[in-house]
mmCIF file of C-alpha atoms and ligand atoms in Angstrom:
data_model
loop_
_atom_site.group_PDB
_atom_site.id
_atom_site.type_symbol
_atom_site.label_atom_id
_atom_site.label_comp_id
_atom_site.label_asym_id
_atom_site.label_seq_id
_atom_site.Cartn_x
_atom_site.Cartn_y
_atom_site.Cartn_z
ATOM 1 C CA UNK S 1 -144.228 -9.622 -37.386
ATOM 2 C CA UNK S 2 -142.581 -9.473 -33.998
ATOM 3 C CA UNK S 3 -139.198 -11.027 -33.328
ATOM 4 C CA UNK S 4 -140.964 -13.127 -30.683
ATOM 5 C CA UNK S 5 -142.970 -14.761 -33.463
ATOM 6 C CA UNK S 6 -139.785 -15.811 -35.251
ATOM 7 C CA UNK S 7 -138.269 -17.037 -32.029
ATOM 8 C CA UNK S 8 -141.333 -19.245 -31.545
ATOM 9 C CA UNK S 9 -141.040 -20.523 -35.111
ATOM 10 C CA UNK S 10 -137.368 -21.338 -34.714
ATOM 11 C CA UNK S 11 -137.761 -23.245 -31.497
ATOM 12 C CA UNK S 12 -140.902 -25.044 -32.619
ATOM 13 C CA UNK S 13 -142.691 -24.018 -29.462
ATOM 14 C CA UNK S 14 -146.280 -23.474 -30.384
ATOM 15 C CA UNK S 15 -147.894 -20.612 -28.528
ATOM 16 C CA UNK S 16 -151.471 -21.789 -28.860
ATOM 17 C CA UNK S 17 -152.870 -18.310 -28.332
ATOM 18 C CA UNK S 18 -151.319 -17.278 -31.666
ATOM 19 C CA UNK S 19 -150.844 -20.439 -33.605
ATOM 20 C CA UNK S 20 -153.524 -22.839 -34.827
ATOM 21 C CA UNK S 21 -152.413 -25.956 -36.608
ATOM 22 C CA UNK S 22 -154.925 -27.793 -38.758
ATOM 23 C CA UNK S 23 -154.773 -30.827 -41.055
ATOM 24 C CA UNK S 24 -153.970 -30.017 -44.700
ATOM 25 C CA UNK S 25 -155.712 -32.811 -46.626
ATOM 26 C CA UNK S 26 -158.829 -34.584 -45.403
ATOM 27 C CA UNK S 27 -160.153 -37.472 -47.511
ATOM 28 C CA UNK S 28 -163.303 -39.172 -46.171
ATOM 29 C CA UNK S 29 -165.338 -41.642 -48.217
ATOM 30 C CA UNK S 30 -165.835 -44.967 -49.930
ATOM 31 C CA UNK S 31 -162.521 -46.620 -50.886
ATOM 32 C CA UNK S 32 -160.634 -43.582 -49.564
ATOM 33 C CA UNK S 33 -157.742 -45.907 -48.694
ATOM 34 C CA UNK S 34 -156.894 -46.100 -52.417
ATOM 35 C CA UNK S 35 -156.041 -42.399 -52.257
ATOM 36 C CA UNK S 36 -153.170 -42.933 -49.806
ATOM 37 C CA UNK S 37 -150.395 -43.223 -52.442
ATOM 38 C CA UNK S 38 -151.620 -40.025 -54.093
ATOM 39 C CA UNK S 39 -151.932 -38.182 -50.789
ATOM 40 C CA UNK S 40 -148.372 -39.179 -49.827
ATOM 41 C CA UNK S 41 -147.035 -38.150 -53.255
ATOM 42 C CA UNK S 42 -148.755 -34.759 -53.043
ATOM 43 C CA UNK S 43 -147.456 -34.137 -49.547
ATOM 44 C CA UNK S 44 -143.937 -34.698 -50.942
ATOM 45 C CA UNK S 45 -142.407 -35.095 -47.507
ATOM 46 C CA UNK S 46 -139.923 -37.837 -48.418
ATOM 47 C CA UNK S 47 -139.757 -41.522 -49.316
ATOM 48 C CA UNK S 48 -139.130 -43.115 -45.938
ATOM 49 C CA UNK S 49 -142.425 -44.114 -44.273
ATOM 50 C CA UNK S 50 -143.036 -45.766 -40.908
ATOM 51 C CA UNK S 51 -146.376 -47.570 -40.981
ATOM 52 C CA UNK S 52 -147.724 -47.884 -37.463
ATOM 53 C CA UNK S 53 -150.689 -50.024 -36.543
ATOM 54 C CA UNK S 54 -152.352 -51.961 -33.709
ATOM 55 C CA UNK S 55 -152.486 -55.723 -33.175
ATOM 56 C CA UNK S 56 -155.984 -56.129 -34.678
ATOM 57 C CA UNK S 57 -155.912 -53.382 -37.245
ATOM 58 C CA UNK S 58 -152.511 -54.365 -38.595
ATOM 59 C CA UNK S 59 -153.795 -57.480 -40.351
ATOM 60 C CA UNK S 60 -157.141 -56.055 -41.412
ATOM 61 C CA UNK S 61 -156.062 -52.635 -42.677
ATOM 62 C CA UNK S 62 -152.292 -52.249 -42.142
ATOM 63 C CA UNK S 63 -151.572 -54.946 -44.746
ATOM 64 C CA UNK S 64 -153.807 -53.200 -47.283
ATOM 65 C CA UNK S 65 -152.092 -49.860 -46.734
ATOM 66 C CA UNK S 66 -148.666 -51.529 -46.984
ATOM 67 C CA UNK S 67 -149.564 -53.188 -50.282
ATOM 68 C CA UNK S 68 -150.715 -49.821 -51.644
ATOM 69 C CA UNK S 69 -147.497 -47.960 -50.853
ATOM 70 C CA UNK S 70 -144.632 -50.464 -50.793
ATOM 71 C CA UNK S 71 -142.620 -50.220 -53.953
ATOM 72 C CA UNK S 72 -143.327 -46.507 -54.170
ATOM 73 C CA UNK S 73 -142.028 -45.758 -50.663
ATOM 74 C CA UNK S 74 -139.298 -47.139 -48.455
ATOM 75 C CA UNK S 75 -141.482 -48.847 -45.839
ATOM 76 C CA UNK S 76 -140.869 -49.876 -42.222
ATOM 77 C CA UNK S 77 -143.696 -51.440 -40.209
ATOM 78 C CA UNK S 78 -144.334 -51.557 -36.492
ATOM 79 C CA UNK S 79 -147.243 -52.810 -34.376
ATOM 80 C CA UNK S 80 -147.863 -51.075 -31.066
ATOM 81 C CA UNK S 81 -150.227 -52.583 -28.494
ATOM 82 C CA UNK S 82 -150.435 -49.875 -25.814
ATOM 83 C CA UNK S 83 -149.768 -46.182 -25.281
ATOM 84 C CA UNK S 84 -147.095 -45.635 -22.635
ATOM 85 C CA UNK S 85 -143.870 -43.585 -22.496
ATOM 86 C CA UNK S 86 -142.014 -46.836 -23.319
ATOM 87 C CA UNK S 87 -144.094 -47.745 -26.379
ATOM 88 C CA UNK S 88 -143.825 -44.165 -27.655
ATOM 89 C CA UNK S 89 -140.026 -44.155 -27.187
ATOM 90 C CA UNK S 90 -139.796 -47.424 -29.110
ATOM 91 C CA UNK S 91 -141.728 -45.894 -32.016
ATOM 92 C CA UNK S 92 -139.371 -42.911 -31.900
ATOM 93 C CA UNK S 93 -136.366 -45.235 -32.116
ATOM 94 C CA UNK S 94 -137.786 -47.232 -35.002
ATOM 95 C CA UNK S 95 -138.921 -44.085 -36.789
ATOM 96 C CA UNK S 96 -135.805 -42.005 -36.166
ATOM 97 C CA UNK S 97 -134.979 -41.772 -39.873
ATOM 98 C CA UNK S 98 -138.566 -41.760 -41.187
ATOM 99 C CA UNK S 99 -139.807 -38.783 -43.203
ATOM 100 C CA UNK S 100 -143.392 -39.530 -42.282
ATOM 101 C CA UNK S 101 -145.448 -41.777 -40.004
ATOM 102 C CA UNK S 102 -148.689 -43.288 -41.291
ATOM 103 C CA UNK S 103 -150.904 -44.293 -38.348
ATOM 104 C CA UNK S 104 -153.495 -46.964 -39.159
ATOM 105 C CA UNK S 105 -155.767 -47.825 -36.232
ATOM 106 C CA UNK S 106 -157.793 -46.602 -33.282
ATOM 107 C CA UNK S 107 -157.135 -43.687 -30.957
ATOM 108 C CA UNK S 108 -154.145 -45.191 -29.177
ATOM 109 C CA UNK S 109 -152.255 -45.828 -32.422
ATOM 110 C CA UNK S 110 -153.076 -42.355 -33.745
ATOM 111 C CA UNK S 111 -152.020 -40.645 -30.484
ATOM 112 C CA UNK S 112 -148.782 -42.667 -30.421
ATOM 113 C CA UNK S 113 -147.969 -41.519 -33.958
ATOM 114 C CA UNK S 114 -148.949 -37.968 -33.034
ATOM 115 C CA UNK S 115 -146.514 -37.753 -30.153
ATOM 116 C CA UNK S 116 -143.684 -39.702 -31.806
ATOM 117 C CA UNK S 117 -143.860 -37.656 -35.019
ATOM 118 C CA UNK S 118 -143.983 -34.423 -33.013
ATOM 119 C CA UNK S 119 -140.888 -35.436 -31.056
ATOM 120 C CA UNK S 120 -139.116 -36.649 -34.209
ATOM 121 C CA UNK S 121 -139.972 -33.424 -36.008
ATOM 122 C CA UNK S 122 -141.717 -35.175 -38.875
ATOM 123 C CA UNK S 123 -145.348 -35.251 -39.982
ATOM 124 C CA UNK S 124 -147.939 -37.982 -39.595
ATOM 125 C CA UNK S 125 -150.972 -39.118 -41.558
ATOM 126 C CA UNK S 126 -154.024 -40.283 -39.636
ATOM 127 C CA UNK S 127 -155.786 -43.346 -41.086
ATOM 128 C CA UNK S 128 -158.591 -44.131 -38.617
ATOM 129 C CA UNK S 129 -159.951 -47.666 -38.802
ATOM 130 C CA UNK S 130 -162.834 -46.769 -36.505
ATOM 131 C CA UNK S 131 -164.817 -43.594 -35.780
ATOM 132 C CA UNK S 132 -164.342 -44.132 -32.061
ATOM 133 C CA UNK S 133 -162.728 -40.894 -30.796
ATOM 134 C CA UNK S 134 -162.173 -37.266 -31.802
ATOM 135 C CA UNK S 135 -158.377 -37.475 -31.722
ATOM 136 C CA UNK S 136 -158.491 -38.330 -35.461
ATOM 137 C CA UNK S 137 -157.801 -34.699 -36.392
ATOM 138 C CA UNK S 138 -156.864 -33.022 -33.128
ATOM 139 C CA UNK S 139 -153.496 -31.575 -32.190
ATOM 140 C CA UNK S 140 -153.739 -33.090 -28.706
ATOM 141 C CA UNK S 141 -152.516 -36.477 -27.575
ATOM 142 C CA UNK S 142 -153.893 -38.313 -24.548
ATOM 143 C CA UNK S 143 -151.463 -40.360 -22.496
ATOM 144 C CA UNK S 144 -152.244 -41.907 -19.131
ATOM 145 C CA UNK S 145 -149.606 -40.936 -16.572
ATOM 146 C CA UNK S 146 -149.172 -41.513 -12.832
ATOM 147 C CA UNK S 147 -149.619 -37.811 -12.141
ATOM 148 C CA UNK S 148 -153.017 -37.911 -13.756
ATOM 149 C CA UNK S 149 -152.065 -35.566 -16.545
ATOM 150 C CA UNK S 150 -153.443 -37.044 -19.716
ATOM 151 C CA UNK S 151 -153.393 -34.491 -22.483
ATOM 152 C CA UNK S 152 -150.214 -33.377 -24.213
ATOM 153 C CA UNK S 153 -149.571 -30.625 -26.697
ATOM 154 C CA UNK S 154 -148.594 -32.167 -30.011
ATOM 155 C CA UNK S 155 -149.533 -31.435 -33.617
ATOM 156 C CA UNK S 156 -152.465 -32.451 -35.826
ATOM 157 C CA UNK S 157 -152.035 -34.939 -38.675
ATOM 158 C CA UNK S 158 -150.830 -33.359 -41.891
ATOM 159 C CA UNK S 159 -153.493 -35.458 -43.653
ATOM 160 C CA UNK S 160 -156.423 -37.713 -42.767
ATOM 161 C CA UNK S 161 -157.566 -40.607 -44.915
ATOM 162 C CA UNK S 162 -160.773 -42.139 -43.539
ATOM 163 C CA UNK S 163 -162.237 -45.032 -45.520
ATOM 164 C CA UNK S 164 -165.956 -45.249 -44.719
ATOM 165 C CA UNK S 165 -166.087 -48.899 -45.884
ATOM 166 C CA UNK S 166 -163.509 -49.885 -43.260
ATOM 167 C CA UNK S 167 -165.084 -47.729 -40.559
ATOM 168 C CA UNK S 168 -168.587 -49.103 -41.271
ATOM 169 C CA UNK S 169 -167.266 -52.680 -41.054
ATOM 170 C CA UNK S 170 -165.735 -52.091 -37.591
ATOM 171 C CA UNK S 171 -167.799 -53.225 -34.576
ATOM 172 C CA UNK S 172 -170.732 -50.836 -33.979
ATOM 173 C CA UNK S 173 -169.568 -50.408 -30.388
ATOM 174 C CA UNK S 174 -166.631 -48.340 -31.698
ATOM 175 C CA UNK S 175 -168.847 -46.017 -33.765
ATOM 176 C CA UNK S 176 -171.255 -45.546 -30.844
ATOM 177 C CA UNK S 177 -168.284 -44.731 -28.636
ATOM 178 C CA UNK S 178 -167.174 -42.015 -31.082
ATOM 179 C CA UNK S 179 -170.691 -40.546 -30.989
ATOM 180 C CA UNK S 180 -170.595 -40.488 -27.187
ATOM 181 C CA UNK S 181 -167.219 -38.697 -27.343
ATOM 182 C CA UNK S 182 -168.962 -35.997 -29.427
ATOM 183 C CA UNK S 183 -172.075 -35.840 -27.216
ATOM 184 C CA UNK S 184 -169.760 -35.167 -24.270
ATOM 185 C CA UNK S 185 -168.910 -31.823 -25.927
ATOM 186 C CA UNK S 186 -172.132 -30.449 -24.395
ATOM 187 C CA UNK S 187 -170.900 -30.773 -20.824
ATOM 188 C CA UNK S 188 -167.269 -30.029 -21.719
ATOM 189 C CA UNK S 189 -168.485 -26.624 -22.919
ATOM 190 C CA UNK S 190 -170.614 -26.053 -19.797
ATOM 191 C CA UNK S 191 -167.559 -26.811 -17.643
ATOM 192 C CA UNK S 192 -165.390 -24.442 -19.648
ATOM 193 C CA UNK S 193 -167.992 -21.661 -19.342
ATOM 194 C CA UNK S 194 -168.257 -22.355 -15.606
ATOM 195 C CA UNK S 195 -164.462 -22.080 -15.260
ATOM 196 C CA UNK S 196 -164.631 -18.823 -17.203
ATOM 197 C CA UNK S 197 -167.276 -17.331 -14.909
ATOM 198 C CA UNK S 198 -165.795 -18.619 -11.668
ATOM 199 C CA UNK S 199 -162.060 -18.617 -12.345
ATOM 200 C CA UNK S 200 -161.629 -16.171 -15.214
ATOM 201 C CA UNK S 201 -160.359 -18.902 -17.528
ATOM 202 C CA UNK S 202 -160.030 -17.644 -21.098
ATOM 203 C CA UNK S 203 -162.566 -19.206 -23.458
ATOM 204 C CA UNK S 204 -162.737 -19.310 -27.233
ATOM 205 C CA UNK S 205 -166.203 -18.526 -28.555
ATOM 206 C CA UNK S 206 -165.269 -19.938 -31.967
ATOM 207 C CA UNK S 207 -164.119 -23.236 -30.486
ATOM 208 C CA UNK S 208 -167.247 -23.413 -28.327
ATOM 209 C CA UNK S 209 -169.556 -22.662 -31.272
ATOM 210 C CA UNK S 210 -167.929 -25.342 -33.450
ATOM 211 C CA UNK S 211 -167.872 -27.919 -30.680
ATOM 212 C CA UNK S 212 -171.525 -27.311 -29.747
ATOM 213 C CA UNK S 213 -172.690 -27.269 -33.371
ATOM 214 C CA UNK S 214 -170.910 -30.594 -33.960
ATOM 215 C CA UNK S 215 -172.735 -32.215 -31.045
ATOM 216 C CA UNK S 216 -176.053 -30.679 -32.124
ATOM 217 C CA UNK S 217 -175.773 -31.987 -35.697
ATOM 218 C CA UNK S 218 -174.866 -35.445 -34.419
ATOM 219 C CA UNK S 219 -177.840 -35.513 -32.047
ATOM 220 C CA UNK S 220 -180.177 -34.236 -34.798
ATOM 221 C CA UNK S 221 -178.959 -37.060 -37.063
ATOM 222 C CA UNK S 222 -178.907 -39.726 -34.336
ATOM 223 C CA UNK S 223 -181.617 -41.762 -36.130
ATOM 224 C CA UNK S 224 -179.269 -42.070 -39.140
ATOM 225 C CA UNK S 225 -176.448 -43.607 -37.116
ATOM 226 C CA UNK S 226 -176.788 -47.316 -37.749
ATOM 227 C CA UNK S 227 -174.503 -50.362 -37.761
ATOM 228 C CA UNK S 228 -172.722 -51.332 -40.993
ATOM 229 C CA UNK S 229 -173.680 -48.133 -42.796
ATOM 230 C CA UNK S 230 -171.144 -46.101 -44.751
ATOM 231 C CA UNK S 231 -173.419 -43.062 -44.527
ATOM 232 C CA UNK S 232 -173.308 -43.342 -40.725
ATOM 233 C CA UNK S 233 -169.529 -43.782 -40.787
ATOM 234 C CA UNK S 234 -169.270 -40.669 -42.950
ATOM 235 C CA UNK S 235 -171.531 -38.596 -40.651
ATOM 236 C CA UNK S 236 -169.668 -39.572 -37.499
ATOM 237 C CA UNK S 237 -166.176 -39.232 -38.983
ATOM 238 C CA UNK S 238 -166.978 -35.710 -40.174
ATOM 239 C CA UNK S 239 -168.228 -34.849 -36.689
ATOM 240 C CA UNK S 240 -165.038 -36.245 -35.127
ATOM 241 C CA UNK S 241 -162.879 -34.199 -37.491
ATOM 242 C CA UNK S 242 -164.924 -31.100 -36.696
ATOM 243 C CA UNK S 243 -164.547 -31.666 -32.948
ATOM 244 C CA UNK S 244 -160.787 -32.128 -33.408
ATOM 245 C CA UNK S 245 -160.631 -28.819 -35.267
ATOM 246 C CA UNK S 246 -162.465 -27.159 -32.342
ATOM 247 C CA UNK S 247 -159.644 -28.395 -30.073
ATOM 248 C CA UNK S 248 -157.046 -26.978 -32.465
ATOM 249 C CA UNK S 249 -158.845 -23.629 -32.494
ATOM 250 C CA UNK S 250 -158.937 -23.626 -28.694
ATOM 251 C CA UNK S 251 -155.305 -24.729 -28.416
ATOM 252 C CA UNK S 252 -156.468 -27.231 -25.800
ATOM 253 C CA UNK S 253 -158.955 -30.067 -25.428
ATOM 254 C CA UNK S 254 -161.278 -27.808 -23.365
ATOM 255 C CA UNK S 255 -164.120 -27.669 -25.950
ATOM 256 C CA UNK S 256 -164.264 -31.481 -26.015
ATOM 257 C CA UNK S 257 -163.114 -32.539 -22.570
ATOM 258 C CA UNK S 258 -164.514 -31.499 -19.202
ATOM 259 C CA UNK S 259 -165.509 -33.335 -16.030
ATOM 260 C CA UNK S 260 -167.110 -36.201 -17.994
ATOM 261 C CA UNK S 261 -163.663 -36.852 -19.547
ATOM 262 C CA UNK S 262 -161.948 -36.716 -16.159
ATOM 263 C CA UNK S 263 -164.487 -39.321 -15.038
ATOM 264 C CA UNK S 264 -163.661 -41.332 -18.193
ATOM 265 C CA UNK S 265 -159.914 -41.116 -17.528
ATOM 266 C CA UNK S 266 -160.495 -42.189 -13.908
ATOM 267 C CA UNK S 267 -162.501 -45.216 -15.115
ATOM 268 C CA UNK S 268 -159.652 -46.142 -17.477
ATOM 269 C CA UNK S 269 -157.204 -45.964 -14.587
ATOM 270 C CA UNK S 270 -159.366 -47.980 -12.217
ATOM 271 C CA UNK S 271 -160.296 -50.645 -14.783
ATOM 272 C CA UNK S 272 -157.826 -50.399 -17.685
ATOM 273 C CA UNK S 273 -159.103 -51.651 -21.029
ATOM 274 C CA UNK S 274 -162.575 -52.495 -19.710
ATOM 275 C CA UNK S 275 -164.521 -49.567 -21.152
ATOM 276 C CA UNK S 276 -163.954 -47.655 -24.394
ATOM 277 C CA UNK S 277 -162.943 -44.018 -24.015
ATOM 278 C CA UNK S 278 -166.122 -42.580 -25.548
ATOM 279 C CA UNK S 279 -168.351 -45.006 -23.647
ATOM 280 C CA UNK S 280 -166.957 -43.905 -20.272
ATOM 281 C CA UNK S 281 -167.169 -40.227 -21.257
ATOM 282 C CA UNK S 282 -170.787 -40.665 -22.399
ATOM 283 C CA UNK S 283 -171.751 -42.203 -19.048
ATOM 284 C CA UNK S 284 -169.955 -39.325 -17.293
ATOM 285 C CA UNK S 285 -171.843 -36.797 -19.442
ATOM 286 C CA UNK S 286 -175.153 -37.914 -17.901
ATOM 287 C CA UNK S 287 -173.931 -37.125 -14.360
ATOM 288 C CA UNK S 288 -172.258 -33.886 -15.383
ATOM 289 C CA UNK S 289 -175.355 -32.664 -17.226
ATOM 290 C CA UNK S 290 -177.510 -33.516 -14.206
ATOM 291 C CA UNK S 291 -175.214 -31.454 -11.943
ATOM 292 C CA UNK S 292 -175.239 -28.572 -14.409
ATOM 293 C CA UNK S 293 -179.045 -28.623 -14.194
ATOM 294 C CA UNK S 294 -179.353 -29.443 -17.905
ATOM 295 C CA UNK S 295 -181.337 -31.980 -19.915
ATOM 296 C CA UNK S 296 -179.552 -35.131 -18.726
ATOM 297 C CA UNK S 297 -182.449 -37.334 -19.821
ATOM 298 C CA UNK S 298 -182.070 -35.923 -23.353
ATOM 299 C CA UNK S 299 -178.376 -36.877 -23.289
ATOM 300 C CA UNK S 300 -179.335 -40.371 -22.166
ATOM 301 C CA UNK S 301 -181.949 -40.702 -24.927
ATOM 302 C CA UNK S 302 -179.423 -39.652 -27.608
ATOM 303 C CA UNK S 303 -176.815 -42.101 -26.313
ATOM 304 C CA UNK S 304 -179.397 -44.895 -26.295
ATOM 305 C CA UNK S 305 -180.583 -44.069 -29.817
ATOM 306 C CA UNK S 306 -177.030 -44.384 -31.106
ATOM 307 C CA UNK S 307 -176.422 -47.642 -29.222
ATOM 308 C CA UNK S 308 -173.942 -46.258 -26.687
ATOM 309 C CA UNK S 309 -174.098 -47.473 -23.066
ATOM 310 C CA UNK S 310 -175.839 -45.233 -20.535
ATOM 311 C CA UNK S 311 -175.132 -47.058 -17.252
ATOM 312 C CA UNK S 312 -171.939 -48.355 -15.611
ATOM 313 C CA UNK S 313 -173.529 -51.835 -15.409
ATOM 314 C CA UNK S 314 -173.875 -52.031 -19.194
ATOM 315 C CA UNK S 315 -170.088 -51.887 -19.570
ATOM 316 C CA UNK S 316 -169.398 -54.169 -16.603
ATOM 317 C CA UNK S 317 -168.457 -51.331 -14.285
ATOM 318 C CA UNK S 318 -169.598 -51.968 -10.677
ATOM 319 C CA UNK S 319 -171.432 -49.020 -9.101
ATOM 320 C CA UNK S 320 -168.810 -48.595 -6.369
ATOM 321 C CA UNK S 321 -166.056 -48.229 -9.029
ATOM 322 C CA UNK S 322 -168.163 -45.678 -10.892
ATOM 323 C CA UNK S 323 -168.618 -43.744 -7.608
ATOM 324 C CA UNK S 324 -164.864 -43.970 -6.937
ATOM 325 C CA UNK S 325 -164.163 -42.670 -10.463
ATOM 326 C CA UNK S 326 -166.448 -39.730 -9.763
ATOM 327 C CA UNK S 327 -164.470 -38.902 -6.610
ATOM 328 C CA UNK S 328 -161.153 -39.449 -8.400
ATOM 329 C CA UNK S 329 -162.132 -37.267 -11.362
ATOM 330 C CA UNK S 330 -161.113 -34.065 -9.612
ATOM 331 C CA UNK S 331 -157.595 -35.415 -9.008
ATOM 332 C CA UNK S 332 -157.069 -35.824 -12.724
ATOM 333 C CA UNK S 333 -155.597 -32.734 -14.294
ATOM 334 C CA UNK S 334 -156.655 -30.689 -11.238
ATOM 335 C CA UNK S 335 -155.998 -27.380 -12.974
ATOM 336 C CA UNK S 336 -158.990 -28.065 -15.245
ATOM 337 C CA UNK S 337 -161.917 -26.773 -13.196
ATOM 338 C CA UNK S 338 -165.222 -28.575 -13.754
ATOM 339 C CA UNK S 339 -168.578 -29.148 -12.065
ATOM 340 C CA UNK S 340 -167.015 -32.139 -10.283
ATOM 341 C CA UNK S 341 -164.911 -29.654 -8.256
ATOM 342 C CA UNK S 342 -168.046 -28.168 -6.729
ATOM 343 C CA UNK S 343 -168.232 -30.361 -3.646
ATOM 344 C CA UNK S 344 -168.931 -33.992 -4.489
ATOM 345 C CA UNK S 345 -168.512 -36.210 -1.425
ATOM 346 C CA UNK S 346 -168.259 -39.991 -1.174
ATOM 347 C CA UNK S 347 -171.902 -40.144 -0.100
ATOM 348 C CA UNK S 348 -173.159 -37.855 -2.840
ATOM 349 C CA UNK S 349 -171.097 -39.705 -5.492
ATOM 350 C CA UNK S 350 -172.656 -43.032 -4.468
ATOM 351 C CA UNK S 351 -176.134 -41.469 -4.344
ATOM 352 C CA UNK S 352 -175.725 -39.905 -7.806
ATOM 353 C CA UNK S 353 -174.671 -43.224 -9.327
ATOM 354 C CA UNK S 354 -177.625 -44.975 -7.653
ATOM 355 C CA UNK S 355 -180.148 -42.392 -8.716
ATOM 356 C CA UNK S 356 -179.064 -41.544 -12.279
ATOM 357 C CA UNK S 357 -178.405 -45.072 -13.442
ATOM 358 C CA UNK S 358 -181.288 -46.875 -11.817
ATOM 359 C CA UNK S 359 -184.182 -44.845 -13.152
HETATM 360 N N1 NDP V 1 -155.898 -36.983 -28.878
HETATM 361 C C1 NDP V 1 -157.158 -36.723 -28.689
HETATM 362 O O1 NDP V 1 -157.609 -35.595 -28.906
HETATM 363 C C2 NDP V 1 -158.060 -37.821 -28.243
HETATM 364 C C3 NDP V 1 -157.534 -39.007 -27.851
HETATM 365 N N2 NDP V 1 -158.315 -40.042 -27.455
HETATM 366 C C4 NDP V 1 -157.657 -41.263 -27.011
HETATM 367 O O2 NDP V 1 -157.914 -42.292 -27.953
HETATM 368 C C5 NDP V 1 -157.991 -43.527 -27.268
HETATM 369 C C6 NDP V 1 -159.329 -44.157 -27.509
HETATM 370 O O3 NDP V 1 -159.427 -44.540 -28.850
HETATM 371 P P1 NDP V 1 -160.238 -45.859 -29.235
HETATM 372 O O4 NDP V 1 -160.177 -45.976 -30.716
HETATM 373 O O5 NDP V 1 -161.539 -45.839 -28.557
HETATM 374 O O6 NDP V 1 -159.414 -47.022 -28.520
HETATM 375 P P2 NDP V 1 -158.246 -47.978 -29.020
HETATM 376 O O7 NDP V 1 -157.277 -47.299 -29.882
HETATM 377 O O8 NDP V 1 -157.780 -48.646 -27.808
HETATM 378 O O9 NDP V 1 -159.045 -49.031 -29.936
HETATM 379 C C7 NDP V 1 -159.982 -49.889 -29.345
HETATM 380 C C8 NDP V 1 -159.945 -51.255 -30.006
HETATM 381 O O10 NDP V 1 -160.602 -51.184 -31.267
HETATM 382 C C9 NDP V 1 -159.828 -51.900 -32.204
HETATM 383 N N3 NDP V 1 -160.145 -51.472 -33.568
HETATM 384 C C10 NDP V 1 -159.886 -50.300 -34.175
HETATM 385 N N4 NDP V 1 -160.347 -50.322 -35.435
HETATM 386 C C11 NDP V 1 -160.919 -51.523 -35.626
HETATM 387 C C12 NDP V 1 -161.570 -52.153 -36.720
HETATM 388 N N5 NDP V 1 -161.724 -51.524 -37.888
HETATM 389 N N6 NDP V 1 -162.031 -53.416 -36.549
HETATM 390 C C13 NDP V 1 -161.882 -54.078 -35.363
HETATM 391 N N7 NDP V 1 -161.264 -53.536 -34.289
HETATM 392 C C14 NDP V 1 -160.790 -52.266 -34.427
HETATM 393 C C15 NDP V 1 -158.413 -51.626 -31.796
HETATM 394 O O11 NDP V 1 -157.545 -52.554 -32.403
HETATM 395 P P3 NDP V 1 -155.951 -52.603 -32.229
HETATM 396 O O12 NDP V 1 -155.773 -53.678 -31.196
HETATM 397 O O13 NDP V 1 -155.445 -52.944 -33.548
HETATM 398 O O14 NDP V 1 -155.483 -51.269 -31.741
HETATM 399 C C16 NDP V 1 -158.529 -51.752 -30.283
HETATM 400 O O15 NDP V 1 -158.440 -53.091 -29.891
HETATM 401 C C17 NDP V 1 -157.784 -43.245 -25.785
HETATM 402 O O16 NDP V 1 -156.421 -43.462 -25.457
HETATM 403 C C18 NDP V 1 -158.158 -41.784 -25.697
HETATM 404 O O17 NDP V 1 -157.575 -41.131 -24.596
HETATM 405 C C19 NDP V 1 -159.681 -39.932 -27.479
HETATM 406 C C20 NDP V 1 -160.267 -38.763 -27.867
HETATM 407 C C21 NDP V 1 -159.507 -37.605 -28.272
HETATM 408 O O1 13P V 2 -160.640 -37.104 -25.372
HETATM 409 C C1 13P V 2 -160.432 -35.949 -25.676
HETATM 410 C C2 13P V 2 -161.470 -35.152 -26.358
HETATM 411 O O2 13P V 2 -162.545 -35.949 -26.773
HETATM 412 C C3 13P V 2 -159.177 -35.307 -25.313
HETATM 413 O O3 13P V 2 -159.336 -35.010 -24.040
HETATM 414 P P1 13P V 2 -158.260 -35.111 -22.871
HETATM 415 O O4 13P V 2 -157.515 -33.833 -22.966
HETATM 416 O O5 13P V 2 -159.109 -35.219 -21.673
HETATM 417 O O6 13P V 2 -157.406 -36.318 -23.097
HETATM 418 ZN ZN1 ZN V 3 -162.668 -37.849 -25.734
#
């Protein structure tokens, strides 16, 4: 092995063209939460655990996880209610002597743990309480910033424990949002291939194949995705893990995030907290697929079947904000070339919103 390889190892700088990081243990199923003590013992990373959760999930699931591991591990708990540089720094302070962070919650909690553990040089375990996003297993972390850059290099969880009972009991809106996050892989891939043809951007055929296959399986099984069903929770969680692995293979979020995600990030900036991540990305996928000349009606049908919103109005987003988000999308992470960089104007953005969401 080259000396460069060792230099990379020593400095913990991950050259994503050479180095894929993947989760080690993945436990998905009924009562999976009960496996947490065993998973932590087998990881043997130390006794000091920071348990991180969100305001809602702390009571519902955080308390259960705490009761399973306290006594066996030296436990500190913290509830985080947003993902900002400040909230991440606070987690880093509280967790400065932790051997491991256990993140119990939605995407914001998991991403916070991902970044804090990466910066603290310790591992984290992902305990999703909802199948609402494909960051469950990914090595990327999404953070809104003023510059518009929203995806950071981090590391994947060392283990994932996804309890299908808990995920099935979460509001269906969250599960549908996770499905929409997966369905958006279709246009993310088209954007990546476009950037490859037009700009010579390097693509990963393996990451593309896995990402596309994940979306295809989900769409094929759309009729099985129902509220309050552990089978549905299991299907969607597996898809989210698979999509996260595609990102790890790519070394970027490219196979799962294109123009539809930039639109989603723009919506989040214009109306923070109004629309779930996957919901906004799903709505953006319809426009992106239309512009790519693909089967945008098929995308809309799949989203509807799953119970995900297909129009800005359904999520309380006024048309003019949706049009503004479409214009703003290209300012977000401008180095990521997508179909939305191909000449959208204010007039065409407004016309697209009117036409695609009124039919
Ligand atoms: N790193 C990556 O690769 C990816 C990252 N993301 C990021 O993830 C985030 C989106 O994740 P998402 O989960 O949609 O949003 P949030 O983490 O904001 O969660 C949405 C809401 O759902 C609540 N919730 C979670 N689980 C349950 C449950 N079991 N019962 C009731 N309520 C529950 C949360 O509670 P609480 O208040 O307790 O938090 C929160 O209020 C975004 O920041 C996005 O950018 C998305 C995709 C990929
Ligand atoms: O949401 C993601 C994939 O679903 C991650 O994408 P971003 O890199 O756009 O944050
Ligand atoms: Zn996403």
